[in-house]
Amino acid sequence: MGNDPDKDQCPGMCPASCQKDIEDLIAACDECALTDVVCDATVDTDLYPSLVSGDLSFEYRAPVVMAGGDMDDDCYEYLDENEDEEGLEGQLEDDMQCLDRDEPDFDCWVEDDENSEGTATIGCRGCSPDGTQAGFEFAMEEYFQSLVTDTGGPCSFDASASLAALGGAYGSPTTTKYSDLDGELVPDDMKVRFPFGDSGLNDLMNLWGPDGCKYPYYGYLPDAPLCAECSSTYEARKDVLEGIWDGPCNSDDPPGDYDGAPLPDNYPGCGCD
C-alpha cells in the first residue's frame, strides 16, 4: 500500500501516502461494499476437472540410501538448504516443465536423515507437467531415479539400494486450496459474497499494511463501521476480541524500542509498574 518516498523519512510511522490509500479504501468500501470470500478447502479435481493446471501443488517423498552411510554437508546443502539454481529446487525448476507455468516453483527438504543405516527421505513440493497428481509422481520418479544414479553430483547415493528404496516413494494429493487460486478460476459454489466491513479492512491491513500503518502506530479503523449489518459487525467484534488491539502487551513480542522503529508519543510500553 502506498509509495515508498515517505518510508525512510518516517520509519515506524504510517507514511502520508499510505494514509491516503487507507482513506480511499475506506471511502470505496463504505455502505456495505461486497467482496467474494472463497472456500478454504483443498481443491477437488475430481469434482472440478477444469481446475487441473500448473497452479496446483503436489508433494512427493522419495526414500534413498547414502553410499557412505550418512549425508555429508555438501549433499545436505544441495538437497535441503540451497535454494539457488545449484540446489535441488533450482534444478527441478530448470528441468521440470509444468502445465501452463513459465516459472515453476519447487520446495524440497530432507526427512529422517539421521540414522545408522544411511537412509534418508527427500520431500519435494511443486507443480505437475500435466496438472495431475499422477503426472507429478511419474515425473518425480524419473527425476529421482536419475538423481541417485548420477555419480557426478554433490551426493553419493548407493544407486542399487536407492533404486530399490524408491519403490516405496509416495505422493500426496494437491495441497492447493480454492483460496489460493485466481478469483476467476474459483467455481461459483466455492465462494460467497459478504460485506467487506471492518473485518475485511483489518485482514487487508494485517496482510499488506506497513508496520507503521497498523495498531498501535496508526488507528486505521474508521469511527463508524463500514457496514452495520449484523454479520459484518459480529466479524469485526470477533477480530477485536481475538486481539486486533486490546493493549500493547497482548503479544509474545510486544512493540518496543528494540524493534528499531520509534514509538508514538505517550506509548505506554509493557511492564509490571
Short mmCIF file of C-alpha atoms in Angstrom, two decimals:
data_model
loop_
_atom_site.label_atom_id
_atom_site.label_comp_id
_atom_site.label_asym_id
_atom_site.label_seq_id
_atom_site.Cartn_x
_atom_site.Cartn_y
_atom_site.Cartn_z
CA MET A 1 0.00 0.00 0.00
CA GLY A 2 1.22 3.49 -0.74
CA ASN A 3 4.54 4.58 -2.15
CA ASP A 4 7.97 4.38 -0.57
CA PRO A 5 9.26 8.00 -0.60
CA ASP A 6 7.96 8.73 2.91
CA LYS A 7 9.26 5.49 4.39
CA ASP A 8 12.89 6.41 5.03
CA GLN A 9 11.95 9.80 6.42
CA CYS A 10 9.41 8.43 8.89
CA PRO A 11 10.42 4.91 9.97
CA GLY A 12 7.86 3.34 12.27
CA MET A 13 5.18 5.84 11.25
CA CYS A 14 2.42 5.50 8.68
CA PRO A 15 3.52 7.36 5.53
CA ALA A 16 1.17 10.09 4.36
CA SER A 17 0.83 8.32 1.01
CA CYS A 18 -0.36 5.16 2.75
CA GLN A 19 -2.76 7.13 4.96
CA LYS A 20 -4.31 8.49 1.76
CA ASP A 21 -4.61 4.96 0.35
CA ILE A 22 -6.37 3.83 3.53
CA GLU A 23 -8.78 6.78 3.34
CA ASP A 24 -9.57 5.94 -0.30
CA LEU A 25 -10.11 2.29 0.59
CA ILE A 26 -12.47 3.20 3.43
CA ALA A 27 -14.43 5.50 1.12
CA ALA A 28 -14.66 2.82 -1.59
CA CYS A 29 -15.76 0.10 0.83
CA ASP A 30 -18.27 2.15 2.84
CA GLU A 31 -22.01 1.43 2.68
CA CYS A 32 -21.59 -2.37 2.93
CA ALA A 33 -19.44 -2.92 -0.14
CA LEU A 34 -19.46 -6.63 -1.04
CA THR A 35 -16.46 -8.89 -1.59
CA ASP A 36 -16.07 -12.53 -2.58
CA VAL A 37 -14.98 -14.87 0.21
CA VAL A 38 -13.52 -18.10 -1.16
CA CYS A 39 -13.73 -21.51 0.50
CA ASP A 40 -10.51 -22.56 2.24
CA ALA A 41 -10.92 -26.26 1.39
CA THR A 42 -8.44 -28.23 -0.72
CA VAL A 43 -9.16 -28.26 -4.45
CA ASP A 44 -11.06 -31.36 -5.60
CA THR A 45 -10.02 -32.01 -9.21
CA ASP A 46 -12.40 -34.97 -9.47
CA LEU A 47 -15.30 -32.63 -8.75
CA TYR A 48 -13.84 -29.77 -10.82
CA PRO A 49 -11.62 -31.26 -13.56
CA SER A 50 -11.40 -27.83 -15.22
CA LEU A 51 -9.13 -26.74 -12.34
CA VAL A 52 -6.36 -29.13 -13.38
CA SER A 53 -3.47 -26.77 -14.12
CA GLY A 54 0.10 -25.84 -13.31
CA ASP A 55 -1.20 -23.75 -10.41
CA LEU A 56 -1.86 -26.91 -8.37
CA SER A 57 0.87 -28.05 -5.99
CA PHE A 58 1.63 -31.69 -5.07
CA GLU A 59 4.05 -33.42 -2.69
CA TYR A 60 6.38 -36.38 -3.25
CA ARG A 61 8.57 -38.25 -0.75
CA ALA A 62 11.46 -40.35 -2.03
CA PRO A 63 13.44 -42.74 0.24
CA VAL A 64 17.12 -43.01 -0.72
CA VAL A 65 20.27 -44.67 0.63
CA MET A 66 23.58 -42.83 1.04
CA ALA A 67 26.72 -44.60 -0.21
CA GLY A 68 28.88 -43.57 2.74
CA GLY A 69 26.33 -44.39 5.41
CA ASP A 70 25.42 -40.78 6.07
CA MET A 71 24.79 -37.48 4.32
CA ASP A 72 27.70 -35.03 4.13
CA ASP A 73 27.35 -31.26 4.37
CA ASP A 74 27.58 -30.63 0.61
CA CYS A 75 24.83 -33.11 -0.12
CA TYR A 76 22.63 -31.84 2.68
CA GLU A 77 23.04 -28.28 1.43
CA TYR A 78 22.19 -29.35 -2.12
CA LEU A 79 19.04 -31.17 -1.01
CA ASP A 80 17.72 -29.06 1.83
CA GLU A 81 19.36 -25.68 2.22
CA ASN A 82 20.35 -24.34 -1.17
CA GLU A 83 17.53 -22.50 -2.95
CA ASP A 84 19.52 -21.13 -5.88
CA GLU A 85 19.97 -22.76 -9.27
CA GLU A 86 22.74 -25.01 -7.94
CA GLY A 87 20.43 -26.73 -5.44
CA LEU A 88 17.83 -29.43 -5.94
CA GLU A 89 14.98 -26.92 -6.04
CA GLY A 90 16.68 -24.88 -8.76
CA GLN A 91 17.46 -27.99 -10.80
CA LEU A 92 13.85 -29.10 -10.65
CA GLU A 93 12.70 -25.66 -11.73
CA ASP A 94 15.10 -25.84 -14.67
CA ASP A 95 14.26 -29.41 -15.70
CA MET A 96 10.55 -29.83 -14.95
CA GLN A 97 8.00 -28.50 -17.41
CA CYS A 98 4.75 -27.64 -15.65
CA LEU A 99 1.36 -27.22 -17.27
CA ASP A 100 0.64 -23.56 -18.06
CA ARG A 101 3.58 -22.38 -15.94
CA ASP A 102 6.52 -20.47 -17.36
CA GLU A 103 8.25 -20.25 -13.97
CA PRO A 104 7.60 -23.35 -11.83
CA ASP A 105 8.33 -23.14 -8.11
CA PHE A 106 9.64 -26.12 -6.11
CA ASP A 107 10.38 -26.56 -2.43
CA CYS A 108 12.43 -29.54 -1.19
CA TRP A 109 13.53 -30.77 2.22
CA VAL A 110 15.20 -33.74 3.94
CA GLU A 111 13.37 -36.00 6.38
CA ASP A 112 14.80 -38.78 8.58
CA ASP A 113 18.43 -38.15 7.62
CA GLU A 114 19.95 -39.16 10.97
CA ASN A 115 20.16 -42.95 11.27
CA SER A 116 22.76 -45.70 11.28
CA GLU A 117 21.59 -47.29 8.04
CA GLY A 118 22.37 -44.26 5.86
CA THR A 119 18.79 -43.91 4.66
CA ALA A 120 17.03 -40.61 4.15
CA THR A 121 13.72 -39.39 2.79
CA ILE A 122 13.70 -36.40 0.48
CA GLY A 123 10.45 -34.49 0.13
CA CYS A 124 9.57 -32.08 -2.66
CA ARG A 125 6.54 -29.92 -3.36
CA GLY A 126 5.78 -28.42 -6.74
CA CYS A 127 3.63 -28.32 -9.87
CA SER A 128 2.90 -31.10 -12.35
CA PRO A 129 3.67 -31.41 -16.09
CA ASP A 130 0.02 -32.26 -16.77
CA GLY A 131 -1.58 -30.67 -13.70
CA THR A 132 -2.40 -34.03 -12.08
CA GLN A 133 -1.03 -35.94 -9.11
CA ALA A 134 -0.22 -38.96 -11.30
CA GLY A 135 1.73 -36.78 -13.73
CA PHE A 136 3.68 -35.20 -10.86
CA GLU A 137 4.56 -38.55 -9.30
CA PHE A 138 5.68 -40.01 -12.65
CA ALA A 139 7.93 -37.02 -13.37
CA MET A 140 9.42 -37.07 -9.85
CA GLU A 141 10.01 -40.82 -10.02
CA GLU A 142 12.02 -40.39 -13.22
CA TYR A 143 13.93 -37.46 -11.76
CA PHE A 144 14.94 -39.28 -8.57
CA GLN A 145 15.95 -42.40 -10.49
CA SER A 146 18.33 -40.19 -12.46
CA LEU A 147 19.48 -38.37 -9.30
CA VAL A 148 20.53 -41.48 -7.34
CA THR A 149 22.42 -42.98 -10.31
CA ASP A 150 24.30 -39.76 -11.16
CA THR A 151 27.87 -40.18 -9.94
CA GLY A 152 28.84 -36.58 -10.68
CA GLY A 153 26.58 -34.71 -8.27
CA PRO A 154 27.27 -33.49 -4.71
CA CYS A 155 25.51 -36.51 -3.16
CA SER A 156 26.95 -40.03 -3.07
CA PHE A 157 24.00 -42.40 -3.24
CA ASP A 158 24.07 -46.18 -3.15
CA ALA A 159 22.48 -46.46 -6.59
CA SER A 160 21.18 -50.03 -6.45
CA ALA A 161 19.88 -49.71 -2.89
CA SER A 162 18.31 -46.34 -3.66
CA LEU A 163 16.57 -47.61 -6.79
CA ALA A 164 15.07 -50.40 -4.70
CA ALA A 165 14.11 -47.96 -1.94
CA LEU A 166 12.40 -45.66 -4.44
CA GLY A 167 9.78 -48.38 -4.82
CA GLY A 168 8.45 -47.06 -1.51
CA ALA A 169 8.16 -43.46 -2.73
CA TYR A 170 4.74 -41.91 -2.43
CA GLY A 171 2.91 -38.75 -3.36
CA SER A 172 0.20 -36.66 -1.77
CA PRO A 173 -2.89 -35.14 -3.39
CA THR A 174 -2.78 -31.45 -4.10
CA THR A 175 -2.42 -29.19 -1.10
CA THR A 176 -3.68 -26.20 -3.10
CA LYS A 177 -6.81 -24.57 -1.70
CA TYR A 178 -9.57 -22.80 -3.60
CA SER A 179 -8.48 -19.62 -1.85
CA ASP A 180 -5.01 -20.00 -3.44
CA LEU A 181 -6.42 -19.80 -6.98
CA ASP A 182 -7.09 -16.69 -9.04
CA GLY A 183 -10.59 -15.48 -8.28
CA GLU A 184 -11.92 -16.01 -11.80
CA LEU A 185 -10.96 -19.72 -11.64
CA VAL A 186 -12.86 -20.46 -8.43
CA PRO A 187 -16.20 -22.25 -9.04
CA ASP A 188 -19.22 -20.18 -8.06
CA ASP A 189 -20.32 -22.69 -5.42
CA MET A 190 -16.93 -22.36 -3.71
CA LYS A 191 -17.28 -18.66 -2.97
CA VAL A 192 -19.85 -16.43 -1.33
CA ARG A 193 -20.33 -12.67 -1.13
CA PHE A 194 -20.08 -10.92 2.21
CA PRO A 195 -19.78 -7.28 3.26
CA PHE A 196 -16.14 -6.14 3.26
CA GLY A 197 -16.65 -4.31 6.56
CA ASP A 198 -14.17 -3.52 9.31
CA SER A 199 -13.17 -7.18 9.43
CA GLY A 200 -12.10 -7.08 5.77
CA LEU A 201 -10.15 -3.88 6.38
CA ASN A 202 -8.41 -5.49 9.34
CA ASP A 203 -7.46 -8.58 7.31
CA LEU A 204 -6.16 -6.44 4.46
CA MET A 205 -4.04 -4.26 6.75
CA ASN A 206 -2.60 -7.27 8.57
CA LEU A 207 -1.61 -8.81 5.26
CA TRP A 208 -0.34 -5.82 3.27
CA GLY A 209 -0.10 -2.80 5.55
CA PRO A 210 3.33 -1.47 6.59
CA ASP A 211 4.01 -1.87 10.33
CA GLY A 212 3.76 1.87 10.84
CA CYS A 213 0.19 1.81 9.48
CA LYS A 214 -1.03 -0.84 11.94
CA TYR A 215 -2.00 -0.65 15.58
CA PRO A 216 -0.60 0.64 17.85
CA TYR A 217 1.17 3.04 15.50
CA TYR A 218 -1.86 4.10 13.47
CA GLY A 219 -5.58 3.77 14.20
CA TYR A 220 -6.84 2.92 10.74
CA LEU A 221 -10.33 1.66 11.63
CA PRO A 222 -12.99 4.33 10.95
CA ASP A 223 -15.12 5.73 13.76
CA ALA A 224 -18.29 4.48 12.06
CA PRO A 225 -18.34 0.85 10.85
CA LEU A 226 -18.03 0.29 7.13
CA CYS A 227 -21.07 -1.95 7.36
CA ALA A 228 -23.56 -2.09 10.22
CA GLU A 229 -25.16 -5.37 9.13
CA CYS A 230 -25.26 -7.93 11.91
CA SER A 231 -22.87 -10.46 10.33
CA SER A 232 -20.32 -7.79 9.46
CA THR A 233 -20.44 -6.26 12.93
CA TYR A 234 -20.06 -9.69 14.51
CA GLU A 235 -16.94 -10.44 12.46
CA ALA A 236 -15.39 -7.09 13.36
CA ARG A 237 -16.06 -7.56 17.09
CA LYS A 238 -14.67 -11.09 16.88
CA ASP A 239 -11.43 -9.67 15.45
CA VAL A 240 -11.16 -7.26 18.36
CA LEU A 241 -11.83 -9.97 20.93
CA GLU A 242 -9.17 -12.16 19.35
CA GLY A 243 -6.53 -9.50 19.74
CA ILE A 244 -6.57 -6.94 16.90
CA TRP A 245 -5.93 -4.34 19.60
CA ASP A 246 -6.69 -4.94 23.23
CA GLY A 247 -3.45 -3.47 24.52
CA PRO A 248 0.21 -3.24 23.51
CA CYS A 249 1.23 -6.11 25.75
CA ASN A 250 -1.11 -8.78 24.40
CA SER A 251 1.70 -10.31 22.39
CA ASP A 252 4.65 -12.65 22.84
CA ASP A 253 6.77 -9.94 21.22
CA PRO A 254 5.23 -6.55 22.06
CA PRO A 255 6.42 -3.49 20.11
CA GLY A 256 9.35 -1.72 21.71
CA ASP A 257 12.37 0.47 21.06
CA TYR A 258 14.48 -2.58 20.27
CA ASP A 259 12.45 -3.06 17.07
CA GLY A 260 14.36 -0.15 15.54
CA ALA A 261 11.22 1.92 14.94
CA PRO A 262 10.32 4.99 17.03
CA LEU A 263 7.17 4.61 19.11
CA PRO A 264 4.32 7.14 19.12
CA ASP A 265 4.21 9.86 21.75
CA ASN A 266 2.89 8.62 25.12
CA TYR A 267 3.19 4.99 24.06
CA PRO A 268 2.58 3.08 27.32
CA GLY A 269 5.08 0.27 26.90
CA CYS A 270 4.85 -3.00 28.82
CA GLY A 271 5.81 -3.84 32.39
CA CYS A 272 4.57 -4.56 35.89
CA ASP A 273 4.52 -0.96 37.16
#
